[in-house]
């Protein structure tokens, strides 16, 4: 693997992208396309409670937060979009462009954005920078979306931020053809909160796409593109190349671009955009990557190749090859932010890097929330995510009988998701969450029967009943056997199950 090109070097958009895949001979090239990075495996009980805050204990604060949530719910939801940044730009203008007051790292891609953002945040924090992180969707609490110094903002601060910018939101609403959407308001709140803190650097995950995403009023010094796959095809494009065209919008003039391994057509689009804006490119498998990985207790031990050299014996408390590759991307992004490979040759301090990665967590992604039998939650909602989750379960757990609980959204490739899980589920209990987007349990069951066969499918429309049925089926193996339950299909399903199982 080579070092990061100097600033005056021009990336060659005609590099055969097969070289990137071939550079890592221990990895299936097909998985380079479909592996999802938002799946986290923790074998010892999940993330710290602070990562997923409970409802406020103070009744008055809880009431005020519910009022804010109710007001936000009157706006366009995250699935209804008008592709432009005109409204968010107008809001930033009246707020005095808070997003210009700090440097930022902008993350797009199909899978892996949130886990990669969390890793970047941990690394920056370990180097004593104050961070702001904006990610979506949330697992349980809306306050999870806006984090300062590695923890979600308090309910009080969330309410205060909303009230502070509410007059400006109403001003923009009155002047625009359409009111600001739910996601646009939250984005404005995040950027304002980061400026008010103030933060040293913002780590920002796009909501969808890139070019017209509400987050794209920042000029990220570093643009990160995690693996691109087929999702939201009705809005972003029918091929990975078309989708990459939208996501390439986060690549700004003179930025450094960190590219995870990509399908060939997506890579060509992204490299072409980088050339057009004179951006420096670092590609997984060429300029950086995973040199070696070994399964370890509670995670894996990695040797990573960064832009400044090798980082051996890095413990990551997450399982799955996809998480190792997310770690390589996150490390390269932070190196680029500090100028490693361009302004400076020496690598980052290895002890600080090790400390940061050892502290990474990602709630609701292969999170163990119960034992005897083991219950695991994972927010996989597309075939790519399900494939990565299934592979990580095979690698890290020794379940003898795994029962699936699946509640999915109606606008997703549900058949593909079920097909990815079919080899590891002994039986599946289909259900539905409380969202208006949820696929009807009977409709989901009809698809599941085609994939699993009638004898392996059980229908329980209410999620509490589905959890009880699945746990009962898992317990048939006996108290000390290997029966377990995996709850999946949607972030909403996982969040509701997490509450039912006593987390938060």
mmCIF file of C-alpha atoms in Angstrom, residues 34-400:
data_model
loop_
_atom_site.group_PDB
_atom_site.id
_atom_site.type_symbol
_atom_site.label_atom_id
_atom_site.label_comp_id
_atom_site.label_asym_id
_atom_site.label_seq_id
_atom_site.Cartn_x
_atom_site.Cartn_y
_atom_site.Cartn_z
ATOM 1 C CA UNK A 34 -22.537 -5.231 0.269
ATOM 2 C CA UNK A 35 -20.969 -5.178 3.720
ATOM 3 C CA UNK A 36 -22.736 -2.716 6.011
ATOM 4 C CA UNK A 37 -20.881 -0.711 8.596
ATOM 5 C CA UNK A 38 -23.638 0.113 11.044
ATOM 6 C CA UNK A 39 -23.742 -3.350 12.596
ATOM 7 C CA UNK A 40 -21.965 -3.616 15.910
ATOM 8 C CA UNK A 41 -21.403 -6.830 17.873
ATOM 9 C CA UNK A 42 -20.841 -6.572 21.605
ATOM 10 C CA UNK A 43 -20.677 -9.937 23.364
ATOM 11 C CA UNK A 44 -20.938 -8.487 26.865
ATOM 12 C CA UNK A 45 -24.196 -6.645 27.138
ATOM 13 C CA UNK A 46 -24.243 -3.602 24.907
ATOM 14 C CA UNK A 47 -23.310 0.039 24.963
ATOM 15 C CA UNK A 48 -23.142 2.360 27.964
ATOM 16 C CA UNK A 49 -26.495 3.716 29.038
ATOM 17 C CA UNK A 50 -25.378 7.265 28.244
ATOM 18 C CA UNK A 51 -25.408 6.372 24.534
ATOM 19 C CA UNK A 52 -29.184 5.875 24.595
ATOM 20 C CA UNK A 53 -30.751 8.252 27.106
ATOM 21 C CA UNK A 54 -34.003 7.408 28.855
ATOM 22 C CA UNK A 55 -36.933 9.797 29.152
ATOM 23 C CA UNK A 56 -36.151 12.731 31.480
ATOM 24 C CA UNK A 57 -36.900 11.959 35.132
ATOM 25 C CA UNK A 58 -38.145 15.491 35.784
ATOM 26 C CA UNK A 59 -41.835 15.544 34.736
ATOM 27 C CA UNK A 60 -41.630 19.172 33.605
ATOM 28 C CA UNK A 61 -38.602 18.521 31.415
ATOM 29 C CA UNK A 62 -40.241 15.405 29.983
ATOM 30 C CA UNK A 63 -43.379 17.415 29.211
ATOM 31 C CA UNK A 64 -41.357 20.136 27.493
ATOM 32 C CA UNK A 65 -39.439 17.569 25.422
ATOM 33 C CA UNK A 66 -42.678 15.901 24.347
ATOM 34 C CA UNK A 67 -44.005 19.302 23.260
ATOM 35 C CA UNK A 68 -40.921 19.842 21.086
ATOM 36 C CA UNK A 69 -41.267 16.335 19.634
ATOM 37 C CA UNK A 70 -44.947 17.003 18.895
ATOM 38 C CA UNK A 71 -44.113 20.240 17.077
ATOM 39 C CA UNK A 72 -41.418 18.530 15.033
ATOM 40 C CA UNK A 73 -43.850 15.734 14.164
ATOM 41 C CA UNK A 74 -46.119 18.216 12.375
ATOM 42 C CA UNK A 75 -43.411 18.716 9.746
ATOM 43 C CA UNK A 76 -42.499 16.593 6.753
ATOM 44 C CA UNK A 77 -41.002 13.331 7.935
ATOM 45 C CA UNK A 78 -37.621 12.025 6.828
ATOM 46 C CA UNK A 79 -39.135 10.020 3.972
ATOM 47 C CA UNK A 80 -40.816 13.035 2.335
ATOM 48 C CA UNK A 81 -38.269 15.151 0.542
ATOM 49 C CA UNK A 82 -38.037 18.105 -1.803
ATOM 50 C CA UNK A 83 -34.545 17.819 -3.273
ATOM 51 C CA UNK A 84 -32.943 21.182 -2.579
ATOM 52 C CA UNK A 85 -30.951 22.941 0.122
ATOM 53 C CA UNK A 86 -32.773 26.253 -0.323
ATOM 54 C CA UNK A 87 -34.692 26.103 2.965
ATOM 55 C CA UNK A 88 -31.795 24.949 5.131
ATOM 56 C CA UNK A 89 -29.566 27.553 3.471
ATOM 57 C CA UNK A 90 -32.111 30.240 4.321
ATOM 58 C CA UNK A 91 -32.191 29.050 7.949
ATOM 59 C CA UNK A 92 -28.397 29.066 8.179
ATOM 60 C CA UNK A 93 -28.363 32.602 6.737
ATOM 61 C CA UNK A 94 -30.710 34.034 9.362
ATOM 62 C CA UNK A 95 -28.808 32.181 12.108
ATOM 63 C CA UNK A 96 -25.539 33.765 10.970
ATOM 64 C CA UNK A 97 -24.094 30.635 9.316
ATOM 65 C CA UNK A 98 -23.131 28.763 12.489
ATOM 66 C CA UNK A 99 -21.887 25.827 10.414
ATOM 67 C CA UNK A 100 -18.998 28.006 9.206
ATOM 68 C CA UNK A 101 -17.578 28.481 12.694
ATOM 69 C CA UNK A 102 -15.864 25.070 12.948
ATOM 70 C CA UNK A 103 -14.189 22.559 10.611
ATOM 71 C CA UNK A 104 -16.123 19.418 9.770
ATOM 72 C CA UNK A 105 -15.855 15.843 8.562
ATOM 73 C CA UNK A 106 -18.803 14.942 6.313
ATOM 74 C CA UNK A 107 -19.836 11.292 5.970
ATOM 75 C CA UNK A 108 -21.999 9.747 3.258
ATOM 76 C CA UNK A 109 -22.499 6.237 1.869
ATOM 77 C CA UNK A 110 -25.194 3.560 2.085
ATOM 78 C CA UNK A 111 -24.070 1.503 5.069
ATOM 79 C CA UNK A 112 -21.614 2.162 7.854
ATOM 80 C CA UNK A 113 -22.098 5.893 8.336
ATOM 81 C CA UNK A 114 -23.112 5.896 11.992
ATOM 82 C CA UNK A 115 -20.503 3.399 13.191
ATOM 83 C CA UNK A 116 -17.808 5.221 11.237
ATOM 84 C CA UNK A 117 -18.953 8.551 12.688
ATOM 85 C CA UNK A 118 -18.746 7.137 16.205
ATOM 86 C CA UNK A 119 -15.224 5.854 15.578
ATOM 87 C CA UNK A 120 -14.120 9.217 14.176
ATOM 88 C CA UNK A 121 -15.650 10.954 17.183
ATOM 89 C CA UNK A 122 -13.789 8.666 19.606
ATOM 90 C CA UNK A 123 -10.479 9.259 17.835
ATOM 91 C CA UNK A 124 -10.852 13.038 17.778
ATOM 92 C CA UNK A 125 -11.910 13.079 21.421
ATOM 93 C CA UNK A 126 -8.902 10.980 22.409
ATOM 94 C CA UNK A 127 -6.706 13.676 20.844
ATOM 95 C CA UNK A 128 -8.396 16.214 23.152
ATOM 96 C CA UNK A 129 -10.591 17.911 20.566
ATOM 97 C CA UNK A 130 -14.119 18.923 21.505
ATOM 98 C CA UNK A 131 -16.474 17.173 19.099
ATOM 99 C CA UNK A 132 -20.004 17.571 17.882
ATOM 100 C CA UNK A 133 -21.620 14.570 16.182
ATOM 101 C CA UNK A 134 -24.828 14.593 14.156
ATOM 102 C CA UNK A 135 -26.226 11.184 13.140
ATOM 103 C CA UNK A 136 -29.578 9.634 12.248
ATOM 104 C CA UNK A 137 -31.914 7.966 12.818
ATOM 105 C CA UNK A 138 -32.135 7.584 16.586
ATOM 106 C CA UNK A 139 -32.715 4.290 18.384
ATOM 107 C CA UNK A 140 -34.889 5.497 21.271
ATOM 108 C CA UNK A 141 -34.459 9.199 22.046
ATOM 109 C CA UNK A 142 -34.425 12.052 19.574
ATOM 110 C CA UNK A 143 -31.636 13.643 21.628
ATOM 111 C CA UNK A 144 -29.266 10.879 20.455
ATOM 112 C CA UNK A 145 -28.955 12.631 17.108
ATOM 113 C CA UNK A 146 -26.970 15.565 18.495
ATOM 114 C CA UNK A 147 -23.924 14.702 20.594
ATOM 115 C CA UNK A 148 -21.301 16.875 22.278
ATOM 116 C CA UNK A 149 -18.058 15.451 23.654
ATOM 117 C CA UNK A 150 -19.147 11.921 22.811
ATOM 118 C CA UNK A 151 -22.517 11.941 24.594
ATOM 119 C CA UNK A 152 -26.039 12.910 23.507
ATOM 120 C CA UNK A 153 -27.083 16.408 24.523
ATOM 121 C CA UNK A 154 -29.298 16.579 27.589
ATOM 122 C CA UNK A 155 -33.047 16.935 27.165
ATOM 123 C CA UNK A 156 -32.768 20.421 28.682
ATOM 124 C CA UNK A 157 -30.165 21.486 26.133
ATOM 125 C CA UNK A 158 -32.135 19.979 23.265
ATOM 126 C CA UNK A 159 -35.241 21.926 24.327
ATOM 127 C CA UNK A 160 -33.245 25.123 24.812
ATOM 128 C CA UNK A 161 -31.646 24.851 21.382
ATOM 129 C CA UNK A 162 -35.029 24.348 19.734
ATOM 130 C CA UNK A 163 -36.571 27.308 21.559
ATOM 131 C CA UNK A 164 -33.578 29.517 20.684
ATOM 132 C CA UNK A 165 -33.912 28.981 16.942
ATOM 133 C CA UNK A 166 -37.707 28.559 16.775
ATOM 134 C CA UNK A 167 -38.357 32.244 15.845
ATOM 135 C CA UNK A 168 -35.904 31.907 12.955
ATOM 136 C CA UNK A 169 -37.503 28.635 11.844
ATOM 137 C CA UNK A 170 -40.895 30.376 11.712
ATOM 138 C CA UNK A 171 -39.356 33.263 9.763
ATOM 139 C CA UNK A 172 -37.995 30.875 7.119
ATOM 140 C CA UNK A 173 -41.245 28.897 7.027
ATOM 141 C CA UNK A 174 -43.159 32.067 6.203
ATOM 142 C CA UNK A 175 -40.837 32.961 3.319
ATOM 143 C CA UNK A 176 -40.569 29.529 1.653
ATOM 144 C CA UNK A 177 -42.966 27.574 -0.554
ATOM 145 C CA UNK A 178 -42.697 24.621 1.843
ATOM 146 C CA UNK A 179 -42.018 24.647 5.570
ATOM 147 C CA UNK A 180 -38.724 23.332 6.852
ATOM 148 C CA UNK A 181 -38.852 19.554 7.260
ATOM 149 C CA UNK A 182 -38.272 17.550 10.431
ATOM 150 C CA UNK A 183 -34.729 16.696 9.335
ATOM 151 C CA UNK A 184 -33.938 20.252 8.253
ATOM 152 C CA UNK A 185 -34.959 21.651 11.637
ATOM 153 C CA UNK A 186 -32.857 19.056 13.472
ATOM 154 C CA UNK A 187 -29.903 19.837 11.212
ATOM 155 C CA UNK A 188 -30.251 23.526 12.008
ATOM 156 C CA UNK A 189 -30.407 22.694 15.713
ATOM 157 C CA UNK A 190 -27.252 20.583 15.504
ATOM 158 C CA UNK A 191 -25.250 23.232 13.683
ATOM 159 C CA UNK A 192 -26.415 25.897 16.134
ATOM 160 C CA UNK A 193 -25.621 23.708 19.157
ATOM 161 C CA UNK A 194 -22.138 22.984 17.816
ATOM 162 C CA UNK A 195 -21.429 26.677 17.342
ATOM 163 C CA UNK A 196 -22.775 27.524 20.788
ATOM 164 C CA UNK A 197 -20.683 24.835 22.557
ATOM 165 C CA UNK A 198 -18.315 25.632 20.760
ATOM 166 C CA UNK A 199 -16.828 22.502 19.187
ATOM 167 C CA UNK A 200 -13.393 22.096 17.651
ATOM 168 C CA UNK A 201 -14.722 19.832 14.894
ATOM 169 C CA UNK A 202 -18.118 18.529 13.763
ATOM 170 C CA UNK A 203 -18.650 14.948 12.577
ATOM 171 C CA UNK A 204 -21.726 15.025 10.350
ATOM 172 C CA UNK A 205 -23.599 12.094 8.798
ATOM 173 C CA UNK A 206 -25.878 12.814 5.844
ATOM 174 C CA UNK A 207 -29.522 11.871 6.135
ATOM 175 C CA UNK A 208 -29.892 10.662 2.553
ATOM 176 C CA UNK A 209 -27.809 11.147 -0.564
ATOM 177 C CA UNK A 210 -25.451 14.101 -0.468
ATOM 178 C CA UNK A 211 -25.936 16.860 -3.024
ATOM 179 C CA UNK A 212 -29.334 17.996 -1.772
ATOM 180 C CA UNK A 213 -29.148 16.567 1.736
ATOM 181 C CA UNK A 214 -29.901 19.144 4.430
ATOM 182 C CA UNK A 215 -26.473 18.610 5.995
ATOM 183 C CA UNK A 216 -24.771 19.721 2.779
ATOM 184 C CA UNK A 217 -24.466 23.384 3.737
ATOM 185 C CA UNK A 218 -21.090 22.601 5.291
ATOM 186 C CA UNK A 219 -17.801 22.458 3.415
ATOM 187 C CA UNK A 220 -16.222 19.385 4.950
ATOM 188 C CA UNK A 221 -12.437 19.525 5.134
ATOM 189 C CA UNK A 222 -12.636 15.728 4.925
ATOM 190 C CA UNK A 223 -15.330 13.883 2.969
ATOM 191 C CA UNK A 224 -15.877 10.217 3.829
ATOM 192 C CA UNK A 225 -17.750 7.810 1.551
ATOM 193 C CA UNK A 226 -18.614 4.486 3.165
ATOM 194 C CA UNK A 227 -19.631 1.513 0.967
ATOM 195 C CA UNK A 228 -22.377 2.384 -1.514
ATOM 196 C CA UNK A 229 -25.149 -0.107 -2.220
ATOM 197 C CA UNK A 230 -28.727 -0.137 -3.465
ATOM 198 C CA UNK A 231 -31.065 1.622 -1.037
ATOM 199 C CA UNK A 232 -33.559 4.478 -1.491
ATOM 200 C CA UNK A 233 -33.416 3.708 -5.213
ATOM 201 C CA UNK A 234 -36.662 5.609 -5.815
ATOM 202 C CA UNK A 235 -34.908 8.814 -4.737
ATOM 203 C CA UNK A 236 -31.204 8.321 -5.407
ATOM 204 C CA UNK A 237 -30.974 6.182 -8.550
ATOM 205 C CA UNK A 238 -31.330 2.623 -9.821
ATOM 206 C CA UNK A 239 -27.606 1.772 -9.940
ATOM 207 C CA UNK A 240 -24.726 2.247 -7.537
ATOM 208 C CA UNK A 241 -23.160 4.605 -10.073
ATOM 209 C CA UNK A 242 -26.254 6.823 -10.110
ATOM 210 C CA UNK A 243 -26.426 6.767 -6.315
ATOM 211 C CA UNK A 244 -22.744 7.722 -6.134
ATOM 212 C CA UNK A 245 -23.530 10.745 -8.290
ATOM 213 C CA UNK A 246 -25.808 12.083 -5.551
ATOM 214 C CA UNK A 247 -23.466 11.164 -2.723
ATOM 215 C CA UNK A 248 -20.499 12.804 -4.479
ATOM 216 C CA UNK A 249 -22.084 16.142 -3.606
ATOM 217 C CA UNK A 250 -20.310 16.113 -0.232
ATOM 218 C CA UNK A 251 -16.918 16.309 -1.967
ATOM 219 C CA UNK A 252 -15.918 19.975 -1.883
ATOM 220 C CA UNK A 253 -13.185 22.049 -3.500
ATOM 221 C CA UNK A 254 -9.739 21.107 -2.208
ATOM 222 C CA UNK A 255 -11.028 18.588 0.355
ATOM 223 C CA UNK A 256 -9.509 15.231 1.205
ATOM 224 C CA UNK A 257 -11.733 12.296 0.238
ATOM 225 C CA UNK A 258 -11.580 9.003 2.121
ATOM 226 C CA UNK A 259 -13.107 6.248 0.001
ATOM 227 C CA UNK A 260 -14.117 2.892 1.419
ATOM 228 C CA UNK A 261 -14.110 0.024 -1.055
ATOM 229 C CA UNK A 262 -16.790 0.660 -3.678
ATOM 230 C CA UNK A 263 -18.497 -0.981 -6.654
ATOM 231 C CA UNK A 264 -16.589 -0.111 -9.805
ATOM 232 C CA UNK A 265 -19.242 2.231 -11.253
ATOM 233 C CA UNK A 266 -19.546 4.113 -7.966
ATOM 234 C CA UNK A 267 -15.769 4.464 -7.647
ATOM 235 C CA UNK A 268 -15.497 5.929 -11.140
ATOM 236 C CA UNK A 269 -18.137 8.575 -10.372
ATOM 237 C CA UNK A 270 -16.552 9.522 -7.054
ATOM 238 C CA UNK A 271 -13.031 9.752 -8.492
ATOM 239 C CA UNK A 272 -14.262 11.887 -11.389
ATOM 240 C CA UNK A 273 -15.886 14.330 -8.951
ATOM 241 C CA UNK A 274 -12.686 14.467 -6.890
ATOM 242 C CA UNK A 275 -10.685 15.417 -9.983
ATOM 243 C CA UNK A 276 -13.193 18.124 -10.913
ATOM 244 C CA UNK A 277 -12.857 19.860 -7.527
ATOM 245 C CA UNK A 278 -9.115 19.228 -7.089
ATOM 246 C CA UNK A 279 -9.657 17.006 -4.060
ATOM 247 C CA UNK A 280 -7.011 14.624 -2.732
ATOM 248 C CA UNK A 281 -8.147 11.002 -2.638
ATOM 249 C CA UNK A 282 -7.193 8.153 -0.313
ATOM 250 C CA UNK A 283 -8.629 4.758 -1.251
ATOM 251 C CA UNK A 284 -9.137 1.723 0.935
ATOM 252 C CA UNK A 285 -6.909 -1.087 -0.282
ATOM 253 C CA UNK A 286 -4.375 1.304 -1.809
ATOM 254 C CA UNK A 287 -3.536 4.230 0.465
ATOM 255 C CA UNK A 288 -4.950 2.637 3.618
ATOM 256 C CA UNK A 289 -6.711 -0.510 4.745
ATOM 257 C CA UNK A 290 -6.912 -3.528 7.023
ATOM 258 C CA UNK A 291 -3.644 -5.457 7.119
ATOM 259 C CA UNK A 292 -4.783 -8.191 9.497
ATOM 260 C CA UNK A 293 -7.597 -9.046 11.872
ATOM 261 C CA UNK A 294 -8.093 -11.756 14.470
ATOM 262 C CA UNK A 295 -11.217 -12.577 16.444
ATOM 263 C CA UNK A 296 -10.672 -11.709 20.113
ATOM 264 C CA UNK A 297 -12.744 -11.938 23.280
ATOM 265 C CA UNK A 298 -15.494 -9.327 22.951
ATOM 266 C CA UNK A 299 -14.244 -8.021 19.617
ATOM 267 C CA UNK A 300 -11.245 -8.261 17.336
ATOM 268 C CA UNK A 301 -7.562 -7.367 17.212
ATOM 269 C CA UNK A 302 -6.528 -5.348 14.169
ATOM 270 C CA UNK A 303 -3.462 -4.191 12.336
ATOM 271 C CA UNK A 304 -4.453 -1.134 10.318
ATOM 272 C CA UNK A 305 -2.524 0.576 7.554
ATOM 273 C CA UNK A 306 -3.079 4.314 7.814
ATOM 274 C CA UNK A 307 -1.894 7.238 5.735
ATOM 275 C CA UNK A 308 1.165 7.579 7.976
ATOM 276 C CA UNK A 309 2.102 3.929 8.480
ATOM 277 C CA UNK A 310 0.965 0.803 10.308
ATOM 278 C CA UNK A 311 -0.973 0.711 13.573
ATOM 279 C CA UNK A 312 -0.592 -2.773 15.107
ATOM 280 C CA UNK A 313 -2.473 -4.376 18.007
ATOM 281 C CA UNK A 314 -5.553 -2.171 17.840
ATOM 282 C CA UNK A 315 -8.377 -3.735 19.849
ATOM 283 C CA UNK A 316 -11.879 -3.009 18.563
ATOM 284 C CA UNK A 317 -14.750 -4.154 20.827
ATOM 285 C CA UNK A 318 -16.990 -4.790 17.817
ATOM 286 C CA UNK A 319 -17.250 -7.928 15.706
ATOM 287 C CA UNK A 320 -17.383 -8.472 11.967
ATOM 288 C CA UNK A 321 -15.083 -7.803 9.045
ATOM 289 C CA UNK A 322 -17.208 -4.799 8.088
ATOM 290 C CA UNK A 323 -16.386 -3.110 11.403
ATOM 291 C CA UNK A 324 -12.680 -3.626 10.815
ATOM 292 C CA UNK A 325 -13.003 -1.858 7.485
ATOM 293 C CA UNK A 326 -15.019 0.935 9.127
ATOM 294 C CA UNK A 327 -12.137 1.346 11.569
ATOM 295 C CA UNK A 328 -9.642 1.705 8.721
ATOM 296 C CA UNK A 329 -11.844 4.363 7.098
ATOM 297 C CA UNK A 330 -12.274 6.252 10.380
ATOM 298 C CA UNK A 331 -8.543 6.195 11.085
ATOM 299 C CA UNK A 332 -7.717 7.516 7.610
ATOM 300 C CA UNK A 333 -10.313 10.283 7.993
ATOM 301 C CA UNK A 334 -8.803 11.477 11.284
ATOM 302 C CA UNK A 335 -5.281 11.231 9.889
ATOM 303 C CA UNK A 336 -6.379 13.362 6.939
ATOM 304 C CA UNK A 337 -7.968 15.884 9.299
ATOM 305 C CA UNK A 338 -4.625 16.223 11.116
ATOM 306 C CA UNK A 339 -2.698 16.438 7.833
ATOM 307 C CA UNK A 340 -0.974 13.068 8.080
ATOM 308 C CA UNK A 341 0.401 12.087 4.679
ATOM 309 C CA UNK A 342 0.199 15.631 3.365
ATOM 310 C CA UNK A 343 1.572 18.244 5.799
ATOM 311 C CA UNK A 344 3.201 15.711 8.146
ATOM 312 C CA UNK A 345 4.763 12.303 7.629
ATOM 313 C CA UNK A 346 4.627 10.762 11.096
ATOM 314 C CA UNK A 347 1.603 8.680 12.095
ATOM 315 C CA UNK A 348 -0.758 9.465 14.964
ATOM 316 C CA UNK A 349 0.262 8.409 18.452
ATOM 317 C CA UNK A 350 -0.387 4.672 18.572
ATOM 318 C CA UNK A 351 -1.346 4.543 22.252
ATOM 319 C CA UNK A 352 -3.967 7.247 21.755
ATOM 320 C CA UNK A 353 -5.363 5.438 18.712
ATOM 321 C CA UNK A 354 -5.596 2.181 20.673
ATOM 322 C CA UNK A 355 -7.322 3.893 23.580
ATOM 323 C CA UNK A 356 -9.872 5.502 21.248
ATOM 324 C CA UNK A 357 -10.839 2.362 19.355
ATOM 325 C CA UNK A 358 -11.157 0.378 22.582
ATOM 326 C CA UNK A 359 -13.897 2.811 23.687
ATOM 327 C CA UNK A 360 -16.092 2.580 20.569
ATOM 328 C CA UNK A 361 -19.745 1.522 20.888
ATOM 329 C CA UNK A 362 -22.835 1.595 18.683
ATOM 330 C CA UNK A 363 -26.202 0.991 20.409
ATOM 331 C CA UNK A 364 -28.886 -1.000 18.660
ATOM 332 C CA UNK A 365 -26.442 -2.654 16.299
ATOM 333 C CA UNK A 366 -25.869 -6.279 17.263
ATOM 334 C CA UNK A 367 -26.369 -5.220 20.869
ATOM 335 C CA UNK A 368 -26.858 -7.922 23.506
ATOM 336 C CA UNK A 369 -29.653 -6.817 25.844
ATOM 337 C CA UNK A 370 -30.510 -10.061 27.656
ATOM 338 C CA UNK A 371 -29.037 -13.431 28.591
ATOM 339 C CA UNK A 372 -30.645 -16.867 29.107
ATOM 340 C CA UNK A 373 -31.672 -16.859 26.380
ATOM 341 C CA UNK A 374 -29.496 -14.281 24.672
ATOM 342 C CA UNK A 375 -31.442 -11.525 22.926
ATOM 343 C CA UNK A 376 -29.567 -9.431 20.364
ATOM 344 C CA UNK A 377 -30.832 -6.267 18.670
ATOM 345 C CA UNK A 378 -29.686 -5.157 15.238
ATOM 346 C CA UNK A 379 -31.040 -2.374 13.060
ATOM 347 C CA UNK A 380 -30.338 -4.019 9.679
ATOM 348 C CA UNK A 381 -33.019 -2.787 7.293
ATOM 349 C CA UNK A 382 -31.681 -3.626 3.832
ATOM 350 C CA UNK A 383 -30.106 -6.736 2.263
ATOM 351 C CA UNK A 384 -26.578 -5.328 2.581
ATOM 352 C CA UNK A 385 -26.944 -4.727 6.292
ATOM 353 C CA UNK A 386 -28.605 -8.105 6.833
ATOM 354 C CA UNK A 387 -25.832 -9.913 4.978
ATOM 355 C CA UNK A 388 -23.161 -8.266 7.126
ATOM 356 C CA UNK A 389 -25.104 -8.955 10.311
ATOM 357 C CA UNK A 390 -25.597 -12.617 9.424
ATOM 358 C CA UNK A 391 -21.896 -13.037 8.703
ATOM 359 C CA UNK A 392 -20.916 -11.365 11.980
ATOM 360 C CA UNK A 393 -23.309 -13.607 13.937
ATOM 361 C CA UNK A 394 -21.759 -16.704 12.348
ATOM 362 C CA UNK A 395 -18.278 -15.513 13.235
ATOM 363 C CA UNK A 396 -18.785 -14.299 16.795
ATOM 364 C CA UNK A 397 -21.585 -16.371 18.330
ATOM 365 C CA UNK A 398 -22.043 -20.086 18.825
ATOM 366 C CA UNK A 399 -25.837 -20.201 18.797
ATOM 367 C CA UNK A 400 -27.319 -23.636 18.162
#
